[in-house]
Amino acid sequence: MDELDDRLTPVEYSKLRWRCRRGLLENDLFIERYLDKYGSAMTVREARAMYALMDLADNDLLDLLLRRKEAEAPLDTPDVLKLLERMRTPLSQ
């Protein structure tokens, strides 16, 4: 099994949640919903994709989450694109 597919430890997950705090409420809503649903099972691979998104400015992140823009290099990776799709999915699905 690839190390990237290992689940995050509680300490790693706690650090990720802290890093995901944003200045725009709209971003926080997307992120919190995702973490509440998938956070306990997040893998190292998913966490790396999330950290990549957290390096964006708030408005750029919101544009991606609302599909105003699509990810461009270096964010245009399968892991980041999969994470974005999961974050964009309404709760009912």
PDB file of C-alpha atoms in Angstrom:
ATOM      1  CA  MET A   1       0.000   0.000   0.000  1.00  0.00           C
ATOM      2  CA  ASP A   2       1.253   3.487  -0.878  1.00  0.00           C
ATOM      3  CA  GLU A   3       2.089   5.761   2.078  1.00  0.00           C
ATOM      4  CA  LEU A   4       0.007   8.485   0.444  1.00  0.00           C
ATOM      5  CA  ASP A   5      -3.050   6.296   1.001  1.00  0.00           C
ATOM      6  CA  ASP A   6      -2.460   6.059   4.765  1.00  0.00           C
ATOM      7  CA  ARG A   7      -4.997   7.826   6.937  1.00  0.00           C
ATOM      8  CA  LEU A   8      -3.966  10.951   8.768  1.00  0.00           C
ATOM      9  CA  THR A   9      -3.092  10.621  12.426  1.00  0.00           C
ATOM     10  CA  PRO A  10      -5.230  12.633  14.852  1.00  0.00           C
ATOM     11  CA  VAL A  11      -2.394  15.161  15.228  1.00  0.00           C
ATOM     12  CA  GLU A  12      -2.001  15.528  11.454  1.00  0.00           C
ATOM     13  CA  TYR A  13      -5.759  15.956  11.061  1.00  0.00           C
ATOM     14  CA  SER A  14      -5.865  18.566  13.812  1.00  0.00           C
ATOM     15  CA  LYS A  15      -3.100  20.554  12.092  1.00  0.00           C
ATOM     16  CA  LEU A  16      -4.923  20.308   8.771  1.00  0.00           C
ATOM     17  CA  ARG A  17      -8.182  21.585  10.282  1.00  0.00           C
ATOM     18  CA  TRP A  18      -6.328  24.523  11.798  1.00  0.00           C
ATOM     19  CA  ARG A  19      -4.674  25.311   8.446  1.00  0.00           C
ATOM     20  CA  CYS A  20      -8.060  25.229   6.716  1.00  0.00           C
ATOM     21  CA  ARG A  21      -9.418  28.201   8.639  1.00  0.00           C
ATOM     22  CA  ARG A  22     -10.143  30.922   6.115  1.00  0.00           C
ATOM     23  CA  GLY A  23     -11.010  34.600   6.054  1.00  0.00           C
ATOM     24  CA  LEU A  24     -14.139  34.186   3.924  1.00  0.00           C
ATOM     25  CA  LEU A  25     -17.149  32.526   5.499  1.00  0.00           C
ATOM     26  CA  GLU A  26     -18.131  31.057   2.141  1.00  0.00           C
ATOM     27  CA  ASN A  27     -14.856  29.122   1.938  1.00  0.00           C
ATOM     28  CA  ASP A  28     -15.228  27.976   5.532  1.00  0.00           C
ATOM     29  CA  LEU A  29     -18.669  26.573   4.745  1.00  0.00           C
ATOM     30  CA  PHE A  30     -17.354  24.453   1.867  1.00  0.00           C
ATOM     31  CA  ILE A  31     -14.342  23.298   3.861  1.00  0.00           C
ATOM     32  CA  GLU A  32     -16.203  22.518   7.087  1.00  0.00           C
ATOM     33  CA  ARG A  33     -18.878  20.571   5.241  1.00  0.00           C
ATOM     34  CA  TYR A  34     -16.189  18.505   3.516  1.00  0.00           C
ATOM     35  CA  LEU A  35     -14.202  17.896   6.696  1.00  0.00           C
ATOM     36  CA  ASP A  36     -17.320  16.974   8.678  1.00  0.00           C
ATOM     37  CA  LYS A  37     -18.235  14.382   6.069  1.00  0.00           C
ATOM     38  CA  TYR A  38     -14.830  12.996   5.033  1.00  0.00           C
ATOM     39  CA  GLY A  39     -12.303  14.316   7.531  1.00  0.00           C
ATOM     40  CA  SER A  40     -12.073  11.299   9.799  1.00  0.00           C
ATOM     41  CA  ALA A  41     -11.050   9.130   6.834  1.00  0.00           C
ATOM     42  CA  MET A  42      -8.735  11.603   5.077  1.00  0.00           C
ATOM     43  CA  THR A  43      -5.564  10.202   3.604  1.00  0.00           C
ATOM     44  CA  VAL A  44      -2.151  11.793   3.299  1.00  0.00           C
ATOM     45  CA  ARG A  45      -2.832  12.195  -0.434  1.00  0.00           C
ATOM     46  CA  GLU A  46      -6.082  14.093   0.225  1.00  0.00           C
ATOM     47  CA  ALA A  47      -4.409  16.223   2.883  1.00  0.00           C
ATOM     48  CA  ARG A  48      -1.662  17.241   0.450  1.00  0.00           C
ATOM     49  CA  ALA A  49      -4.317  18.281  -2.057  1.00  0.00           C
ATOM     50  CA  MET A  50      -6.108  20.269   0.660  1.00  0.00           C
ATOM     51  CA  TYR A  51      -2.883  22.001   1.699  1.00  0.00           C
ATOM     52  CA  ALA A  52      -2.299  22.962  -1.939  1.00  0.00           C
ATOM     53  CA  LEU A  53      -5.732  24.585  -2.051  1.00  0.00           C
ATOM     54  CA  MET A  54      -5.137  26.338   1.276  1.00  0.00           C
ATOM     55  CA  ASP A  55      -2.123  28.091  -0.256  1.00  0.00           C
ATOM     56  CA  LEU A  56      -4.503  30.019  -2.516  1.00  0.00           C
ATOM     57  CA  ALA A  57      -5.858  33.453  -1.726  1.00  0.00           C
ATOM     58  CA  ASP A  58      -9.405  33.339  -0.374  1.00  0.00           C
ATOM     59  CA  ASN A  59     -11.003  34.790  -3.515  1.00  0.00           C
ATOM     60  CA  ASP A  60      -9.115  32.386  -5.790  1.00  0.00           C
ATOM     61  CA  LEU A  61     -10.211  29.430  -3.665  1.00  0.00           C
ATOM     62  CA  LEU A  62     -13.818  30.598  -3.725  1.00  0.00           C
ATOM     63  CA  ASP A  63     -13.691  30.963  -7.517  1.00  0.00           C
ATOM     64  CA  LEU A  64     -12.603  27.314  -7.775  1.00  0.00           C
ATOM     65  CA  LEU A  65     -15.233  26.096  -5.328  1.00  0.00           C
ATOM     66  CA  LEU A  66     -17.999  27.978  -7.149  1.00  0.00           C
ATOM     67  CA  ARG A  67     -16.711  26.844 -10.567  1.00  0.00           C
ATOM     68  CA  ARG A  68     -16.065  30.396 -11.675  1.00  0.00           C
ATOM     69  CA  LYS A  69     -12.606  29.159 -12.658  1.00  0.00           C
ATOM     70  CA  GLU A  70     -10.995  25.769 -13.106  1.00  0.00           C
ATOM     71  CA  ALA A  71      -7.717  24.686 -11.569  1.00  0.00           C
ATOM     72  CA  GLU A  72      -4.605  25.537 -13.544  1.00  0.00           C
ATOM     73  CA  ALA A  73      -1.038  24.276 -13.174  1.00  0.00           C
ATOM     74  CA  PRO A  74       0.366  23.464 -10.676  1.00  0.00           C
ATOM     75  CA  LEU A  75      -3.034  22.719  -9.065  1.00  0.00           C
ATOM     76  CA  ASP A  76      -4.357  20.855 -12.088  1.00  0.00           C
ATOM     77  CA  THR A  77      -3.584  17.410 -10.641  1.00  0.00           C
ATOM     78  CA  PRO A  78      -5.867  14.392 -10.283  1.00  0.00           C
ATOM     79  CA  ASP A  79      -5.776  14.627  -6.477  1.00  0.00           C
ATOM     80  CA  VAL A  80      -6.687  18.313  -6.337  1.00  0.00           C
ATOM     81  CA  LEU A  81      -9.380  17.944  -9.001  1.00  0.00           C
ATOM     82  CA  LYS A  82     -10.938  15.007  -7.126  1.00  0.00           C
ATOM     83  CA  LEU A  83     -10.902  16.984  -3.887  1.00  0.00           C
ATOM     84  CA  LEU A  84     -12.520  19.979  -5.561  1.00  0.00           C
ATOM     85  CA  GLU A  85     -15.293  17.806  -6.983  1.00  0.00           C
ATOM     86  CA  ARG A  86     -16.003  16.314  -3.560  1.00  0.00           C
ATOM     87  CA  MET A  87     -15.999  19.759  -1.945  1.00  0.00           C
ATOM     88  CA  ARG A  88     -18.418  21.091  -4.585  1.00  0.00           C
ATOM     89  CA  THR A  89     -20.892  18.221  -4.192  1.00  0.00           C
ATOM     90  CA  PRO A  90     -24.077  19.147  -2.327  1.00  0.00           C
ATOM     91  CA  LEU A  91     -24.699  17.305   0.935  1.00  0.00           C
ATOM     92  CA  SER A  92     -27.683  15.422  -0.424  1.00  0.00           C
ATOM     93  CA  GLN A  93     -25.450  13.333  -2.705  1.00  0.00           C
TER      94      GLN A  93
END
